XYZ file of C-alpha atoms in Angstrom:
621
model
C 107.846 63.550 128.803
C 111.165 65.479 127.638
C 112.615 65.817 124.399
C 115.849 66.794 123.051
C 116.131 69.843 121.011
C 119.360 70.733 118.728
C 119.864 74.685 118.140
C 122.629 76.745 117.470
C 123.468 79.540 120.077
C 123.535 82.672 118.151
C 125.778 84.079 121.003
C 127.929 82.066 121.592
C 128.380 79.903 118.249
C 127.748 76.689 119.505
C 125.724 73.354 118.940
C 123.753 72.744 121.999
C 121.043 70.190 123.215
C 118.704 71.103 125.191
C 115.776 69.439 127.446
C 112.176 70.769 126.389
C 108.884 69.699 127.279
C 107.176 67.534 124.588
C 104.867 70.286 124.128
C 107.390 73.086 123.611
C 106.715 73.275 119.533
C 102.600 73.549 120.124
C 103.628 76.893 122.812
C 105.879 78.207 120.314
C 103.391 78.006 117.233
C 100.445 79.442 119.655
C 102.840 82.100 121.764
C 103.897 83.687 118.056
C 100.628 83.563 115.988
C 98.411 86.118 114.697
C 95.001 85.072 116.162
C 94.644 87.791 118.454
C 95.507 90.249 115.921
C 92.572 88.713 113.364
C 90.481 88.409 116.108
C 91.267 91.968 117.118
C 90.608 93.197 113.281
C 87.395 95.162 113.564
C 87.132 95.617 110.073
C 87.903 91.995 108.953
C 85.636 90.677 111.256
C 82.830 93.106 110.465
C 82.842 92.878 107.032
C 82.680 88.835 106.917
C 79.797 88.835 108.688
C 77.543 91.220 106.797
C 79.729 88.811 103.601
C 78.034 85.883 105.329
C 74.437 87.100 106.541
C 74.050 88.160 102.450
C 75.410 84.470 101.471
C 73.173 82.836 103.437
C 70.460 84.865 102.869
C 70.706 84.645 99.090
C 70.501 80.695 99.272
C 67.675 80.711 101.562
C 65.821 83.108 99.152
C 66.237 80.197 96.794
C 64.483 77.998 99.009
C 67.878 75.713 99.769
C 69.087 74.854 102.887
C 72.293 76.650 103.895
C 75.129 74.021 103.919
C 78.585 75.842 104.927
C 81.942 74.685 104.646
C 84.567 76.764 106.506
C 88.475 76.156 105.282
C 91.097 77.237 108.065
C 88.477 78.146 110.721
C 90.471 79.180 113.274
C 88.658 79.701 116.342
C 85.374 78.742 114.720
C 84.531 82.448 114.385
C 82.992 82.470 110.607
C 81.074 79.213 111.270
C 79.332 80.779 114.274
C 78.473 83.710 112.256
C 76.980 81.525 109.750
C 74.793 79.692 111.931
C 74.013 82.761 114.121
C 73.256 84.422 109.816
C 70.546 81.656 109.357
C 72.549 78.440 108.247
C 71.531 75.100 108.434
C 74.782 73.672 109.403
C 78.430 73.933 109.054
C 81.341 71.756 108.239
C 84.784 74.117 109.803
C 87.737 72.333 108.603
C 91.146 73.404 110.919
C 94.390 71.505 110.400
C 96.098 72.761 113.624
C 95.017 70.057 116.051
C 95.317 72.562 118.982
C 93.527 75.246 117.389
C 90.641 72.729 115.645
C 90.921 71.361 119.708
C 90.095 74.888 120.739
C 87.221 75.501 118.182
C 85.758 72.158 119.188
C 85.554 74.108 122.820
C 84.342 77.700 121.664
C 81.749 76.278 119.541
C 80.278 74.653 121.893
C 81.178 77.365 125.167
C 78.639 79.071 122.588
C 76.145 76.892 122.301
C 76.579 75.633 118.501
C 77.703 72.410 118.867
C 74.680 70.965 117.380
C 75.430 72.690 113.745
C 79.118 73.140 113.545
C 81.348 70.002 113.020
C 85.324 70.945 113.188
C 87.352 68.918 111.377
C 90.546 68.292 112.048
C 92.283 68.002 108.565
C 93.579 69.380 105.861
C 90.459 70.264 103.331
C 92.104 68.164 100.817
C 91.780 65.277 103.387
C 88.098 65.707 104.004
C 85.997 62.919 102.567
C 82.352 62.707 101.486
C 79.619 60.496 101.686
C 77.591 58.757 104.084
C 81.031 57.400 105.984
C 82.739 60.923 105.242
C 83.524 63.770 107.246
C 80.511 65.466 105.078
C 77.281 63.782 103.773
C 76.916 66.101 100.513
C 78.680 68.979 99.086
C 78.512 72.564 100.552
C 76.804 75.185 98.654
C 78.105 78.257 101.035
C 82.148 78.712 101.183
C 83.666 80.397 103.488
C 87.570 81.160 104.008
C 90.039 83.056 105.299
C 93.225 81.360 103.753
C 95.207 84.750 102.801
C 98.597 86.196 103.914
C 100.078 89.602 102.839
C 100.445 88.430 99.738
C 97.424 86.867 99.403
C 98.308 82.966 97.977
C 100.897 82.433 99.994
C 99.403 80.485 102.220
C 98.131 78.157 99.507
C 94.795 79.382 98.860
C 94.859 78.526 95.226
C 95.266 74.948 95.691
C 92.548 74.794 98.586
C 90.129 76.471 96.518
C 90.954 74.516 93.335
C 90.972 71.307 95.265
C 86.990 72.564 97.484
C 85.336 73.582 93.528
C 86.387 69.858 92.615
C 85.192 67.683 95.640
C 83.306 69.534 98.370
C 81.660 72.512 96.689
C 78.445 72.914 94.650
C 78.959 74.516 91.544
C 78.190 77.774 91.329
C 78.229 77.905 95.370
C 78.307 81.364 97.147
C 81.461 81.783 98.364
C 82.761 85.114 101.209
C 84.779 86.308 100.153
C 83.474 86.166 97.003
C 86.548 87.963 94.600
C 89.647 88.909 95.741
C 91.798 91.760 93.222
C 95.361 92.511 93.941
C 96.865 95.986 93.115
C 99.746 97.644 91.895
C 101.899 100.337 91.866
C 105.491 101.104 89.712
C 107.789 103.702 92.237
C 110.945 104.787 91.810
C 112.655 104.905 95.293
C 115.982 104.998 96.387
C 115.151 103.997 99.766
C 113.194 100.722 98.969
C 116.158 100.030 95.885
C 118.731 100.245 98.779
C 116.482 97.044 100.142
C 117.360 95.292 97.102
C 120.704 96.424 95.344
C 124.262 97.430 96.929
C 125.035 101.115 96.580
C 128.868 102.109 95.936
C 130.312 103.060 99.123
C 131.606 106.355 99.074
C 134.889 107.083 101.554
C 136.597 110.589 102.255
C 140.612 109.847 102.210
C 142.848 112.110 102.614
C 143.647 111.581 99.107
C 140.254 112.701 98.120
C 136.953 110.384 98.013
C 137.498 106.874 97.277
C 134.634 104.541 95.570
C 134.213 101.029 96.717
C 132.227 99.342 93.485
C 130.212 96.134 94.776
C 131.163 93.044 92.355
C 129.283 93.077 89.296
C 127.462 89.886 89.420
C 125.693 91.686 92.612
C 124.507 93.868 90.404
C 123.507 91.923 87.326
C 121.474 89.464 90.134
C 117.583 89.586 89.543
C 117.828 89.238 93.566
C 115.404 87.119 95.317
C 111.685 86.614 94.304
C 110.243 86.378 97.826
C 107.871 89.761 98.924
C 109.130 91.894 101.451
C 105.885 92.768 103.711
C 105.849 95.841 105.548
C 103.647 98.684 107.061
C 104.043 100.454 103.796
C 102.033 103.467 105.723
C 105.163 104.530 107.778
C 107.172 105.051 104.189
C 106.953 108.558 104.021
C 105.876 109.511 100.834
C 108.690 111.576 99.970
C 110.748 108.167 99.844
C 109.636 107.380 96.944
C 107.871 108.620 93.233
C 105.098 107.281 91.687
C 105.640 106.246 88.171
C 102.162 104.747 87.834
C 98.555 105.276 89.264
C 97.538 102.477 91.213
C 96.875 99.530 88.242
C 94.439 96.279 89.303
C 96.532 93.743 88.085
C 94.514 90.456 88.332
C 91.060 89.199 90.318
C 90.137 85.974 91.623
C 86.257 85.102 91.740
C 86.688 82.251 94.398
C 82.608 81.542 93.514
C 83.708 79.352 90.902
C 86.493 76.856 89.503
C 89.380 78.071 91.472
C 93.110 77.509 88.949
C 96.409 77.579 90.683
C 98.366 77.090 87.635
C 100.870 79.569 86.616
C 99.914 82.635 85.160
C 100.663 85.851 84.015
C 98.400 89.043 83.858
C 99.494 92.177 81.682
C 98.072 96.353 82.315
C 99.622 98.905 80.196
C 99.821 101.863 81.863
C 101.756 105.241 80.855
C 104.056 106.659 82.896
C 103.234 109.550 85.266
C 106.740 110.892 85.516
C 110.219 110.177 83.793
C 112.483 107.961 86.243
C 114.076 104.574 87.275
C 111.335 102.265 88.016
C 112.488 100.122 90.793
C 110.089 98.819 93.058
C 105.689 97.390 92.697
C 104.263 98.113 95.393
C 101.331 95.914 96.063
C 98.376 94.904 97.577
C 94.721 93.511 97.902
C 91.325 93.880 98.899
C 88.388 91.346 98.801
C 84.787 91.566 98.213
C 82.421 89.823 100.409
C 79.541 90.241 98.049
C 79.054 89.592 94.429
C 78.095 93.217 94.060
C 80.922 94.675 95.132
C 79.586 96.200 98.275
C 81.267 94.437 101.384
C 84.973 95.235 100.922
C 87.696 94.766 102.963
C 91.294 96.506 101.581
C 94.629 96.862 102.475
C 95.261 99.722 100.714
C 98.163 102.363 102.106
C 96.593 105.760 103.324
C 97.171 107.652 100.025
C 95.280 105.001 98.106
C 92.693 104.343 100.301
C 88.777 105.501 99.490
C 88.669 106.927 103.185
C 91.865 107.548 104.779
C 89.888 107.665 107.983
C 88.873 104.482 108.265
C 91.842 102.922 107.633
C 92.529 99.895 110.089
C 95.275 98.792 111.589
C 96.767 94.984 111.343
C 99.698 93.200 111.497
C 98.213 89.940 110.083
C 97.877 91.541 106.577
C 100.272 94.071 105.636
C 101.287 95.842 102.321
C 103.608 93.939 99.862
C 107.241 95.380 98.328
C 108.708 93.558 95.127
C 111.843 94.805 93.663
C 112.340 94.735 89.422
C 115.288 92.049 88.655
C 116.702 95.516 87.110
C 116.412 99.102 87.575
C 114.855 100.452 84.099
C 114.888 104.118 82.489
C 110.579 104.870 81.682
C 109.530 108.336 79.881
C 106.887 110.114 80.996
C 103.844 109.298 78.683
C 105.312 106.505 76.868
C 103.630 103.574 77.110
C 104.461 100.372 79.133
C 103.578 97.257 80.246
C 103.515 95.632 84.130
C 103.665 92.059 84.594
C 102.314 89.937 87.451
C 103.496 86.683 87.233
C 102.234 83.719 89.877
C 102.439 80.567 90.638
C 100.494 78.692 93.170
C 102.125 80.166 95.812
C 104.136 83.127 94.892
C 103.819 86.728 92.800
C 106.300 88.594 90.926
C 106.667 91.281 88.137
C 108.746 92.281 85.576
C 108.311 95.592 83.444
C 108.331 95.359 79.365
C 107.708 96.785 76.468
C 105.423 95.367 74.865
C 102.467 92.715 76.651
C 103.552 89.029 76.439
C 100.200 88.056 75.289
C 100.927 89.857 72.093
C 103.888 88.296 71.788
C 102.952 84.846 72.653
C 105.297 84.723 75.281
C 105.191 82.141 77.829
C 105.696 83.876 81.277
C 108.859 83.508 82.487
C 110.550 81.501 85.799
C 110.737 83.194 89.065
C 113.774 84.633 89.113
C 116.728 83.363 91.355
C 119.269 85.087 93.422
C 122.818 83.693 91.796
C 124.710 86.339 93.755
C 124.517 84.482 97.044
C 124.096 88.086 98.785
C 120.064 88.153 98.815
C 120.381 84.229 100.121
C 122.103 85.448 103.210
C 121.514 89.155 103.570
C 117.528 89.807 104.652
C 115.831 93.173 103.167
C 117.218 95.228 106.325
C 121.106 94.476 106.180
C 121.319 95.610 102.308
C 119.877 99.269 103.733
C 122.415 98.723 106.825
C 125.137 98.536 104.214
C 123.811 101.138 102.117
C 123.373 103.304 104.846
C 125.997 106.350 104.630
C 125.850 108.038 107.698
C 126.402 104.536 109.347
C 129.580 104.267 106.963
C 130.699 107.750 107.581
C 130.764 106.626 111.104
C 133.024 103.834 110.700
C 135.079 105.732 108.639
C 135.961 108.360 110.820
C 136.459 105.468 113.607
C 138.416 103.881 111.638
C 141.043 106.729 111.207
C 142.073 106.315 114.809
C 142.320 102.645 115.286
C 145.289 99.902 113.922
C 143.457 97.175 114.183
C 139.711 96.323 112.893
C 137.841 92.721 114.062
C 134.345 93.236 113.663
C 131.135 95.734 112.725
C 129.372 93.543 114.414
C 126.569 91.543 112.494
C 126.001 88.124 111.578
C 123.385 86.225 109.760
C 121.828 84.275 113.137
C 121.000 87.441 115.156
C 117.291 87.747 115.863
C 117.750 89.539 119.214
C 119.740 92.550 119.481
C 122.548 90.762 121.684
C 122.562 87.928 119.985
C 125.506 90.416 117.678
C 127.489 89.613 121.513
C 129.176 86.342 119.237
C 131.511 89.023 118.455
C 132.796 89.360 121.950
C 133.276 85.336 121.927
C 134.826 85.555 118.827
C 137.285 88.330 120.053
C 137.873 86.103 123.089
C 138.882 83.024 121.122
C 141.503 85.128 118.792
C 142.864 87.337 122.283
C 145.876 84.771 122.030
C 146.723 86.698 118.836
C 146.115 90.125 119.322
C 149.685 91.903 119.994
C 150.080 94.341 122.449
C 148.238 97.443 122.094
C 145.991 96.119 119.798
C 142.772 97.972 119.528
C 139.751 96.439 119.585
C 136.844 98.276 117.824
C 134.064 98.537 118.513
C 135.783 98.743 122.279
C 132.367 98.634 123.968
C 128.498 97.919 123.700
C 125.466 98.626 126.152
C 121.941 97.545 126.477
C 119.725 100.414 126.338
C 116.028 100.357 127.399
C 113.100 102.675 127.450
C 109.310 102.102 128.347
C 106.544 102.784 125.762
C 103.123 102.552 124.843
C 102.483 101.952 121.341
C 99.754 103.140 118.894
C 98.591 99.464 117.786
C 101.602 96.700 118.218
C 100.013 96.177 121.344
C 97.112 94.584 119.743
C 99.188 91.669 118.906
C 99.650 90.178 122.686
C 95.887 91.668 124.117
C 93.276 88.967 125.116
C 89.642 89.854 122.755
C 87.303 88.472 125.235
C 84.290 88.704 122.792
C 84.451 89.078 119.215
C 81.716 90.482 117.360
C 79.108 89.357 120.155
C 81.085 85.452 120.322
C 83.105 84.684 123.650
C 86.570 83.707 122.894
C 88.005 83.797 126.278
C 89.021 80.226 125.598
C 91.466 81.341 122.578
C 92.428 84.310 124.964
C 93.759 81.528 127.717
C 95.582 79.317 125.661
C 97.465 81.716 124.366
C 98.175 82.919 127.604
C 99.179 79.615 128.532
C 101.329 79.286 126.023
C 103.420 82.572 126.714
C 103.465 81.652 130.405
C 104.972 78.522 129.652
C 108.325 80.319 128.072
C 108.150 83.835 126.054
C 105.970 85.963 128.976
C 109.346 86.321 130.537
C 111.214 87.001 126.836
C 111.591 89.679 124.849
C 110.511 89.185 121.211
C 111.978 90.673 117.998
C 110.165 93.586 116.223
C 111.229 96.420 113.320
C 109.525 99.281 115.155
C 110.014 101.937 112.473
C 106.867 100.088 111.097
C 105.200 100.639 114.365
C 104.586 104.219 116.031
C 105.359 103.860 119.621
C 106.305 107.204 121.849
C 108.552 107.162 124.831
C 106.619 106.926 128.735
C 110.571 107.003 130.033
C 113.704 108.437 129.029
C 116.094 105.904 127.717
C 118.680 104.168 130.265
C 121.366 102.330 129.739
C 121.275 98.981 131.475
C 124.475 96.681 131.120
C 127.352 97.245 129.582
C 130.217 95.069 128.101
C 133.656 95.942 127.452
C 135.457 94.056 124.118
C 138.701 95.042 125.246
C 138.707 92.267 127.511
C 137.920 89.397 127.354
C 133.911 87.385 127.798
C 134.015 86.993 131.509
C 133.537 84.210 133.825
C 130.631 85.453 135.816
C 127.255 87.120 134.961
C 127.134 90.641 134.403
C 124.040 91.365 136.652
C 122.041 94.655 136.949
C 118.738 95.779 138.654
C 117.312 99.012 139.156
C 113.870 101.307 137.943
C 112.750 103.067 135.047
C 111.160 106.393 136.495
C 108.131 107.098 133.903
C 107.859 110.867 132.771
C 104.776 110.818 130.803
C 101.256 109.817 131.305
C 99.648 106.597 129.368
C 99.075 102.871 128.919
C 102.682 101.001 129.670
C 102.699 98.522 127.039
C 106.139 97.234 127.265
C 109.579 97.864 127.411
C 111.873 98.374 124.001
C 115.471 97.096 124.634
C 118.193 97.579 122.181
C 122.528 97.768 121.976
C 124.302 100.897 121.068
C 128.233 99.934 120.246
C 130.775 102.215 121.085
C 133.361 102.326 118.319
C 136.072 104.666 120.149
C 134.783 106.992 123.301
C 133.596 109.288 120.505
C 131.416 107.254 118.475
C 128.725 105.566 118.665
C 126.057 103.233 116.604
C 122.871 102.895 117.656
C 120.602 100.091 116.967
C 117.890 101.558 118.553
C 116.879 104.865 119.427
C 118.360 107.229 117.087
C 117.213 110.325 118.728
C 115.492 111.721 121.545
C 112.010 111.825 121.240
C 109.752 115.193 122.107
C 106.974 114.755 124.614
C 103.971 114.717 121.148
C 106.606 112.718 118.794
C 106.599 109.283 118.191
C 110.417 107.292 118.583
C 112.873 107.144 115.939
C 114.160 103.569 115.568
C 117.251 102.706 113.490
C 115.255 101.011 110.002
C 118.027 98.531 109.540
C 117.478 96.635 113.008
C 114.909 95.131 114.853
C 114.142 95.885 118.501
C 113.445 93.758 121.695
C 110.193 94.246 122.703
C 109.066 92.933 126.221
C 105.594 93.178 126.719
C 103.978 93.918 129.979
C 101.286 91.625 130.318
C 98.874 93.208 132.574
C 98.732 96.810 130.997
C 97.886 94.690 127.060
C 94.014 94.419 127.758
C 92.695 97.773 127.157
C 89.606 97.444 129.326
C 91.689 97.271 132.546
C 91.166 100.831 134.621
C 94.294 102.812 132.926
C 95.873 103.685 136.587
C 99.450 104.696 135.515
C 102.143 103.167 137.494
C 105.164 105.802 138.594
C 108.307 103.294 138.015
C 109.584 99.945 136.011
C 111.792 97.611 138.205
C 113.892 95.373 136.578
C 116.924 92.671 136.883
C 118.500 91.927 133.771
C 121.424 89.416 133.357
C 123.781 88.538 130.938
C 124.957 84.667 131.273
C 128.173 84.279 129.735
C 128.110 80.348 129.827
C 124.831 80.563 127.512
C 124.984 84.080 125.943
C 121.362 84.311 127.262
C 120.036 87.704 128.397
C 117.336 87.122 131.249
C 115.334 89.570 132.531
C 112.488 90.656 134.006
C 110.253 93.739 134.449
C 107.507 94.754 137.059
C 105.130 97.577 137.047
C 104.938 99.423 140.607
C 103.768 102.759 142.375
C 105.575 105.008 144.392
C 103.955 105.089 147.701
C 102.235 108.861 148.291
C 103.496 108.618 152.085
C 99.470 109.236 153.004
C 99.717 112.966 151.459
């Protein structure tokens, strides 16, 4: 069966309907999921299971049988640990009906079907009793409910709602206490993420100072976390104005509260500065000890840098003060983390709130409009002064200005091509010699193996001595059936990459006339340069503001043969991945060249396109 799906075309600005198969939501949630990144998570998964073996071991030592109730299991994974630790039997609960569909399959590819009952409901759904989904209450829990920012995928409520109804009290529970961590900085960089900068402009009457309006900057901005790989900020980009401060811990072993609340450290400051910016994170404890910990603390705060492991499905959390605020070195201060039961903040005082008896306050609301429509990246874009230095000098040769180009619906880098439609609807009123700016754009690509990104798109196999192949296929499935042949939209100044090709340009279209009729078609080969794993091609526009500038949204400079890429911050790339160089235990047998046919469709605005892998033939020498 078909169904009808509205969208807007970014492109081209308009409503369309298209025909989708009735199954096109369930490939799009699967195709764009982190499972294969969790399941790829050495660490994670290594740590649960020595969390688990000690759970179950500790209620078998009290001569109890092991009773497990898994929340958001996934794949099954933590439930066949469990059984494989010793339990008794284990109730995984899984609310995605493909995914619990999938578990019901693993578990039993496995062999565990005879102790591990997925359910497919929400755990607030799940009944007990004789006629329920469970007979009695669990006395093991196990979860893995957490995001970047740790409740914001509702684990409050979950475990508030398992304590009450499916939970013995006083159960083990892995993890067993979570603590989230902060850290006051001062950084001009991470501010620029937040706040709009004046905009400085060399006239020939001297420099001239664009103020933004002044409820943009009075705004508290929006509450929502920015998460990022906060271990490719360089450290210089930014001063510490605090030592790393545990804000607040969550013992998930008992009565779970996902009330709002509000947790207070006084701290003194390390340096004199503008504090700006928490920057945050977590680790949990497997173990009631303390022993078993997994954390997602950046390098410089991390107990062995060495160790550290990369992920994607956890990352590091940046919140921004409502204000910028003046703190002397050595006198004495107060952080606030404020939550409700889905969402943190802070706010920096004087004096602690519980003193005070103040009631913590409301999240703060953007009433600016700017941090409603602008995301994290397009206040740095604007901030960014080499970028306005460039459209400055542009500037000073052209008469006639229609567009930087950005807009709010751009995922894809040429999705910013509705500027060429919009330049084509107006051409009726441009007079003659009327210059059009920028006058040009290309597509650029370049071939690249990156450090980890690849992780997210490479089938596990077998995870920590389970078979998952199943999990592996339908995700497979589900990229086959649309995005294996897409590009997909990634900030790659969070992930290292290096170069296997030198960058080539690949189309090109020209804003001084108008969107044409017919595709703009190109084919051709990447020659590779440098030995290693070809995981994908990056693909990016550069716009050509006169034939002597040019903005990049992409590569910024050429890369060295040892140095990683340098991608523009502000914009996220086009990665398309190559499918069959993603599973690292294939032979590594480099190919010489990248074919690929690319086409711009000027009816849809779609860019198609596709890429193979191929050797040049040694001609029997």
């Amino acid at each position: 069966m078909k169904v009808f799906c509205g969208r807007a075309n970014p492109v081209t600005g308009s409503v369309e309907w298209l025909e989708e198969d009735e199954h096109y939501d369930y490939h799009q949630e699967i195709a764009r999921s982190s499972y294969a990144d969790m399941l790829h998570d050495k660490d994670r998964n290594t740590k649960y299971y020595q969390g688990i073996r000690a759970a179950v071991s500790r209620v078998k030592d009290r001569g109890q049988k092991a009773l497990v109730l898994d929340i958001g299991t996934g794949t099954g994974l933590l439930s066949m640990m469990a059984v494989t630790a010793g339990a008794d039997f284990c109730y995984a609960i899984e609310v995605f009906k493909p995914m619990a569909d999938a578990a019901v399959k693993i578990v039993e590819k496995n062999g565990f079907s005879d102790k591990i009952k997925v359910i497919n409901k929400h755990s607030t759904e799940v009944t007990l009793g004789l006629d329920g989904d469970m007979p009695c209450r669990a006395n093991i829990l196990i979860t893995e409910l957490f995001d970047t920012e740790l409740i914001g995928e509702g684990a409050l409520p979950s475990y508030e709602h398992a304590h009450r109804h499916l939970v013995q009290e006083n159960c083990e529970a892995v993890p067993h206490r979570a603590t989230v961590y902060a850290q006051l900085v001062e950084s001009r960089k991470m501010w620029s993420w937040n706040k709009l900068f004046p905009i400085r402009v060399q006239t020939r009457l001297g420099e001239q100072v664009i103020v933004p309006p002044l409820e943009l900057e009075r705004c508290p901005g929006a509450p929502s976390v920015y998460d990022i790989q906060l271990n490719q900020v360089s450290p210089t980009d930014f001063t510490a104005l605090s030592k790393v401060l545990p804000m607040f811990s969550v013992d998930f072993s008992k009565q779970v509260s996902s009330s709002a609340a509000c947790h207070t450290r006084q701290f003194e400051p390390l340096a004199s500065g503008q504090a700006q910016v928490v920057l945050s994170w977590w680790d949990i404890e497997m173990d009631p000890e303390g022993k078993i910990k997994c954390t997602m603390a950046p390098v410089w705060a991390h107990s062995d840098p060495q160790e550290l492991q990369w992920r994607d499905h956890w990352m590091q959390c940046v919140y921004f003060l409502p204000q910028e605020e003046p703190v002397v070195q050595g006198s004495a201060l107060c952080l606030v983390a404020h939550h409700d039961d889905y969402c943190v903040w802070y706010s920096l005082q004087r004096t602690s709130p519980e003193k005070i008896g103040r009631v913590h306050p409301v999240r703060p609301v953007c009433d600016c409009q700017a941090h409603l429509l602008w995301n994290r990246p397009r206040f740095g874009e604007i901030n960014d002064q080499d970028r306005t230095d460039q459209y400055v000098q542009a500037l000073r040769t052209v008469s006639l200005l229609l567009g930087e180009p950005f807009f709010t619906t751009s995922l894809l880098p040429w999705h910013n091509l509705y500027f060429w439609y919009v330049r084509t609807a107006v051409s009726q009123h441009l007079g003659p010699g009327a210059v059009v700016m920028p006058q040009a754009a290309s597509l650029h690509a370049v071939v690249v193996e990156f450090k980890d990104l690849w992780r997210v798109r490479s089938p596990c196999g077998d995870c920590e001595g389970f078979d998952v192949h199943i999990m592996d296929d339908m995700i497979k499935r589900a990229l086959d059936f649309r995005e294996s042949k897409e590009a997909e939209p990634h900030p790659l100044w969070e992930y290292p990459c290096r170069n296997l090709s030198e960058p080539q340009q690949i189309l090109t279209f020209d804003f001084r006339q108008p969107v044409p009729q017919q595709p703009v078609h190109a084919e051709g080969s990447i020659e590779l340069r440098r030995p290693g794993r070809s995981h994908g091609a990056v693909l990016w526009m550069e716009y050509h503001l006169t034939p002597d500038s040019t903005v990049s949204t992409g590569l910024l400079k050429p890369a060295e043969d040892k140095e990683d890429c340098c991608w523009n911050p502000h914009c996220k790339q086009a990665v398309y991945f190559f499918s069959t160089m993603l599973d690292p235990r294939v032979p590594l047998n480099s190919p010489q060249t990248v074919s690929y046919v690319v086409e711009f469709h000027p009816s849809t605005g779609d860019v198609t396109m596709d890429f193979t892998l191929s050797h040049i033939p040694d001609d029997g020498h």
